[in-house]
PDB file of C-alpha atoms in Angstrom:
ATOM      1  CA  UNK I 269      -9.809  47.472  18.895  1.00 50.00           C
ATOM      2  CA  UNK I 270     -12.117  45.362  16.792  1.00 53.00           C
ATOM      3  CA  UNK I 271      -9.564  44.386  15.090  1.00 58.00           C
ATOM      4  CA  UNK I 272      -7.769  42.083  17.505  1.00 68.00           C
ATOM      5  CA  UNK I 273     -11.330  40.789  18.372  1.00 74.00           C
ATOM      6  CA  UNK I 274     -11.241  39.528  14.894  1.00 87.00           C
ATOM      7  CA  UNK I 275      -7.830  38.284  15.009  1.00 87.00           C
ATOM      8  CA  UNK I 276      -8.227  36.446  18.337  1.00 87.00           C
ATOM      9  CA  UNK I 277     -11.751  34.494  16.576  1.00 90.00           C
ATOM     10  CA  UNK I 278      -9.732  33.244  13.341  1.00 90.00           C
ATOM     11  CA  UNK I 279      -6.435  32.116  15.679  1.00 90.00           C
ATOM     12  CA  UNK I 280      -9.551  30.388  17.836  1.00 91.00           C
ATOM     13  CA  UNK I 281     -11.112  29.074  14.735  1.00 92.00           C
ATOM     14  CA  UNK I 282      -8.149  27.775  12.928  1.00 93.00           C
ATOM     15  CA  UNK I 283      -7.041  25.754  16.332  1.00 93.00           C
ATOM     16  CA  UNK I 284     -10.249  24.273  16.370  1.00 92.00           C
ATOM     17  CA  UNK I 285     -10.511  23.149  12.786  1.00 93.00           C
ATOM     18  CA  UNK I 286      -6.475  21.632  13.550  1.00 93.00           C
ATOM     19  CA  UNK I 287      -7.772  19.990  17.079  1.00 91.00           C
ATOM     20  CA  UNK I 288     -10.509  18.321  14.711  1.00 90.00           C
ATOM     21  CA  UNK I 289      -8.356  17.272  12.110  1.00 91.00           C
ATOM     22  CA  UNK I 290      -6.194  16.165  14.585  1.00 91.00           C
ATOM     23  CA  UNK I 291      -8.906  14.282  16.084  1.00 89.00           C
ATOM     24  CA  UNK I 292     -10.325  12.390  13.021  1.00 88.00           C
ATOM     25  CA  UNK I 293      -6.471  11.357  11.926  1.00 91.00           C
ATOM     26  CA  UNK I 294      -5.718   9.687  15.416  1.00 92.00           C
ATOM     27  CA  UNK I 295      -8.651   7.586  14.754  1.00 90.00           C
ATOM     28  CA  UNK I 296      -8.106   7.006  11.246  1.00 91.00           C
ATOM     29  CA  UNK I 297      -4.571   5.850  12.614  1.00 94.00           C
ATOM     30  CA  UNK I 298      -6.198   4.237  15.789  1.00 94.00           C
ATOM     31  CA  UNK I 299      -8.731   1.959  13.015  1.00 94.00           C
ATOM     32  CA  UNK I 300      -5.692   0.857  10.922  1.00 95.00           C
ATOM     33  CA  UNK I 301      -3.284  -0.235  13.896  1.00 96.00           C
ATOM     34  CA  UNK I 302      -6.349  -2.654  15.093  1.00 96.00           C
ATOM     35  CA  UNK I 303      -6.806  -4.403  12.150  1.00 96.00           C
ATOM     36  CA  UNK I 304      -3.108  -4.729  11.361  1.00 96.00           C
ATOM     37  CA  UNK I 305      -3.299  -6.306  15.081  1.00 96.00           C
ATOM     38  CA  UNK I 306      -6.228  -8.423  14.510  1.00 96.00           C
ATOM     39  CA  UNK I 307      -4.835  -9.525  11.180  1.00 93.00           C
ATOM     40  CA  UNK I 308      -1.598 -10.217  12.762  1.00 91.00           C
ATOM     41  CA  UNK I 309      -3.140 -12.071  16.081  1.00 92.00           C
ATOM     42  CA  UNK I 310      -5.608 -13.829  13.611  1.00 91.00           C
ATOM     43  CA  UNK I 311      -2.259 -15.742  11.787  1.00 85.00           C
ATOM     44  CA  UNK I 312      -0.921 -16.006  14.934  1.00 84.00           C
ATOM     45  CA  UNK I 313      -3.858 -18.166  16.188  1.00 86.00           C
ATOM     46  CA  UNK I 314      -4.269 -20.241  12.583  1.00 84.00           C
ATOM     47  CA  UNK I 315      -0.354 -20.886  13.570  1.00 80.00           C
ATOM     48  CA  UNK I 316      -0.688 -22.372  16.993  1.00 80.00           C
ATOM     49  CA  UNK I 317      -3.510 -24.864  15.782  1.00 82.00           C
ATOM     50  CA  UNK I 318      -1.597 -26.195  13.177  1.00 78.00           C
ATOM     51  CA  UNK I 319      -3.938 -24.643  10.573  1.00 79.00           C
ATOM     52  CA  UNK I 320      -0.931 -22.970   8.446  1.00 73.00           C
ATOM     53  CA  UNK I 321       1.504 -25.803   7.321  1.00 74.00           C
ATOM     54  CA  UNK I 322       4.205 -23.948   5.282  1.00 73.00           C
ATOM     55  CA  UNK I 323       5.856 -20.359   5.090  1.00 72.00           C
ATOM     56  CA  UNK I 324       7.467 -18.579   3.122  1.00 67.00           C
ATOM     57  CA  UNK I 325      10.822 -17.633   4.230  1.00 73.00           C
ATOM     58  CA  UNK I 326      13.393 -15.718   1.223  1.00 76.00           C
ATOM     59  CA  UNK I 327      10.675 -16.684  -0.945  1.00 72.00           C
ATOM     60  CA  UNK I 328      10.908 -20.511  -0.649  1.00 76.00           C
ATOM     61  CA  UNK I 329       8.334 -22.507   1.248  1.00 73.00           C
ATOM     62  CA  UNK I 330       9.386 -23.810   4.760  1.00 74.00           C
ATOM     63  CA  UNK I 331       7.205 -26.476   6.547  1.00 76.00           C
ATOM     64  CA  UNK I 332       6.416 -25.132  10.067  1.00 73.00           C
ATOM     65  CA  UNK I 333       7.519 -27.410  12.899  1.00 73.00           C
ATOM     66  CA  UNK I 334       5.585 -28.432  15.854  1.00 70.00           C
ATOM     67  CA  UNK I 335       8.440 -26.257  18.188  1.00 73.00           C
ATOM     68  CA  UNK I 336       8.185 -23.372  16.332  1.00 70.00           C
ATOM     69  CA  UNK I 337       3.970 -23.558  16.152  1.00 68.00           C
ATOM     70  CA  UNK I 338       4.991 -23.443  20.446  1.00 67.00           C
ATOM     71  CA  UNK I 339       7.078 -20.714  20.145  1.00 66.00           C
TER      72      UNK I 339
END
């Protein structure tokens, strides 16, 4: 019998060290989406206020019209 007792301890150990893991990559992932959306709402606002002039579009610069600054 002390056997499964054993068993049943390393199953319950090796979920919790997987719900932990688990835990620190959803954050890890959580961290990286909000800067790639504060990077990406941070161009979006130097956009709108006219503060980016050009783009690059296929590699060749593009001036950025007042319409598309609205868009």
């Amino acid at each position: 019998m002390g056997g499964k007792t054993g068993r049943k301890m390393m199953i319950f150990k090796r979920l919790a060290e997987l719900k932990e893991t688990i835990r620190v990559d959803t954050q890890r992932i959580r961290g990286k989406t909000l800067n790639s959306l504060q990077e990406f709402f941070d161009l979006a606002v130097a956009l709108a206020k006219g503060k980016v002039k050009t783009q690059n579009e296929e590699g060749v610069p593009v001036k950025v019209t007042l319409k598309q600054r609205q868009m």
